[in-house]
Amino acid sequence: MDLSRDSVRNFSKSRGLDGYGQDYSNPKPEKVIREHYKNCGKRINQKKLKGRPKTYCSTECKREWEHKNPVIYQHVCYYCGTEFENKSKSSNYCCRRCYIRDRFWRDEDIEEVINHLKEKKPLQNVPIWIRDLMAGNEAQEPDEDSKEYY
């Protein structure tokens, strides 16, 4: 074929062929258009606008829904290692006692553990760092940037 590159390009453009095909391997899921508010169930009277559609009719309605459906996160206490649930995303301790003991009571913990071991009594809520020392592992101090101990 004696056709120049420009004539092929002009022919393709006139037919709507720009050289870019659609990706049919992973079709995009259809957007679900909410017709009713999430909490109260009233019908949404919102014009089709750009951006995110309304989910709640008012701030009171949103607060009521969040109160009925709380988000609960799973955590592990930095001090005693017990698992606990909390509404906060960034909780580190299961109770105030564990926070205070981890922050200020390192020397008292050692004395308490030694006394329990001498008396051959079982230990309640052994701190993770003491468990590691008893197992022969070195205790790791957390970095200032990192919140995780282990």
Coordinates of C-alpha atoms in Angstrom, one line a residue:
M1 CA 0.0 0.0 0.0
D2 CA 1.3 3.3 -1.0
L3 CA -0.2 5.4 1.9
S4 CA 1.6 7.9 3.9
R5 CA 1.7 7.9 7.6
D6 CA -0.3 11.1 7.8
S7 CA -3.1 9.9 5.6
V8 CA -3.5 6.8 7.7
R9 CA -3.5 8.9 10.9
N10 CA -6.1 11.3 9.5
F11 CA -8.4 8.5 8.3
S12 CA -8.2 6.9 11.8
K13 CA -8.9 10.1 13.6
S14 CA -11.9 10.8 11.4
R15 CA -13.4 7.4 12.4
G16 CA -12.8 8.0 16.1
L17 CA -9.8 5.7 16.4
D18 CA -7.1 7.5 18.4
G19 CA -4.8 4.6 18.9
Y20 CA -5.8 3.9 22.5
G21 CA -7.9 0.9 23.3
Q22 CA -10.0 0.2 26.3
D23 CA -8.9 -2.3 28.9
Y24 CA -11.5 -5.1 28.9
S25 CA -9.5 -7.4 31.1
N26 CA -10.8 -5.9 34.4
P27 CA -14.1 -4.2 33.9
K28 CA -14.8 -1.4 36.4
P29 CA -17.7 -2.1 38.8
E30 CA -20.8 -0.1 38.3
K31 CA -21.3 2.7 40.7
V32 CA -24.1 2.1 43.2
I33 CA -26.3 5.2 43.5
R34 CA -27.8 5.5 46.9
E35 CA -31.5 6.5 46.8
H36 CA -32.1 6.7 50.5
Y37 CA -30.1 8.2 53.4
K38 CA -28.1 5.7 55.4
N39 CA -29.6 6.2 58.8
C40 CA -33.2 7.5 58.6
G41 CA -34.1 6.0 55.2
K42 CA -35.6 9.2 53.8
R43 CA -35.4 9.6 50.0
I44 CA -32.4 11.6 48.8
N45 CA -33.4 14.7 46.9
Q46 CA -30.1 15.6 45.4
K47 CA -29.4 16.8 41.9
K48 CA -26.8 15.0 40.0
L49 CA -23.7 16.9 40.9
K50 CA -20.0 16.2 40.6
G51 CA -18.4 14.9 43.8
R52 CA -19.5 12.6 46.5
P53 CA -23.3 12.2 47.0
K54 CA -24.9 12.8 50.3
T55 CA -25.1 9.9 52.8
Y56 CA -26.9 11.5 55.7
C57 CA -29.6 14.2 55.8
S58 CA -28.0 16.1 58.7
T59 CA -25.1 16.0 61.2
E60 CA -27.5 14.7 63.9
C61 CA -28.5 11.8 61.6
K62 CA -24.9 11.0 61.0
R63 CA -24.1 11.0 64.8
E64 CA -27.1 8.8 65.5
W65 CA -25.9 6.3 62.8
E66 CA -22.3 6.3 64.2
H67 CA -23.7 5.7 67.7
K68 CA -25.7 2.7 66.5
N69 CA -22.9 1.3 64.4
P70 CA -19.6 1.9 66.2
V71 CA -16.3 1.0 64.7
I72 CA -14.3 -1.2 67.1
Y73 CA -10.6 -1.8 66.6
Q74 CA -8.5 -4.8 67.9
H75 CA -5.3 -3.9 69.8
V76 CA -2.6 -5.6 71.9
C77 CA -1.5 -3.9 75.1
Y78 CA 2.1 -2.8 75.1
Y79 CA 2.6 -3.6 78.7
C80 CA 0.8 -6.8 79.6
G81 CA 0.3 -8.2 76.0
T82 CA -3.5 -8.8 76.4
E83 CA -5.8 -8.3 73.4
F84 CA -8.4 -5.6 73.9
E85 CA -11.0 -3.7 71.8
N86 CA -11.4 0.0 71.6
K87 CA -13.1 2.6 69.5
S88 CA -9.8 4.5 69.1
K89 CA -7.6 3.6 66.2
S90 CA -4.4 4.3 68.1
S91 CA -4.8 2.8 71.6
N92 CA -1.7 1.3 73.0
Y93 CA -2.7 0.1 76.5
C94 CA -5.7 -1.8 77.8
C95 CA -6.1 0.3 80.9
R96 CA -4.6 3.3 82.7
R97 CA -2.8 1.0 85.1
C98 CA -0.8 -0.6 82.3
Y99 CA 0.1 2.8 80.9
I100 CA 1.4 4.1 84.2
R101 CA 3.3 0.9 85.0
D102 CA 4.9 0.8 81.5
R103 CA 5.8 4.5 81.7
F104 CA 7.1 4.8 85.2
W105 CA 7.5 1.5 87.1
R106 CA 10.3 -0.4 85.5
D107 CA 12.4 -0.8 88.7
E108 CA 9.3 -1.7 90.8
D109 CA 8.3 -4.4 88.3
I110 CA 11.7 -6.1 88.6
E111 CA 11.4 -6.1 92.4
E112 CA 7.8 -7.5 92.2
V113 CA 8.8 -10.2 89.8
I114 CA 11.8 -11.2 92.0
N115 CA 9.6 -11.4 95.1
H116 CA 7.0 -13.6 93.3
L117 CA 9.7 -15.9 92.0
K118 CA 11.2 -16.2 95.5
E119 CA 7.8 -17.0 97.0
K120 CA 7.0 -19.3 94.0
K121 CA 3.7 -17.5 93.4
P122 CA 2.2 -17.2 89.9
L123 CA 2.6 -13.8 88.2
Q124 CA -0.5 -11.8 87.1
N125 CA -0.1 -9.6 84.0
V126 CA 3.6 -10.1 83.4
P127 CA 5.0 -7.3 81.2
I128 CA 6.1 -8.3 77.7
W129 CA 9.7 -7.0 78.3
I130 CA 10.0 -9.1 81.5
R131 CA 8.7 -12.2 79.6
D132 CA 11.4 -11.6 76.9
L133 CA 14.1 -11.2 79.5
M134 CA 13.0 -14.5 81.2
A135 CA 13.1 -16.2 77.9
G136 CA 16.6 -15.0 77.1
N137 CA 15.6 -12.4 74.5
E138 CA 16.9 -8.9 74.8
A139 CA 14.3 -6.3 75.5
Q140 CA 13.8 -3.9 72.5
E141 CA 13.3 -0.3 73.2
P142 CA 11.0 1.4 70.7
D143 CA 12.2 4.0 68.2
E144 CA 11.0 7.5 68.8
D145 CA 9.3 7.5 65.4
S146 CA 7.7 4.1 65.9
K147 CA 4.9 3.3 68.3
E148 CA 5.3 -0.4 68.2
Y149 CA 7.4 -2.2 70.8
Y150 CA 7.7 -5.5 69.0

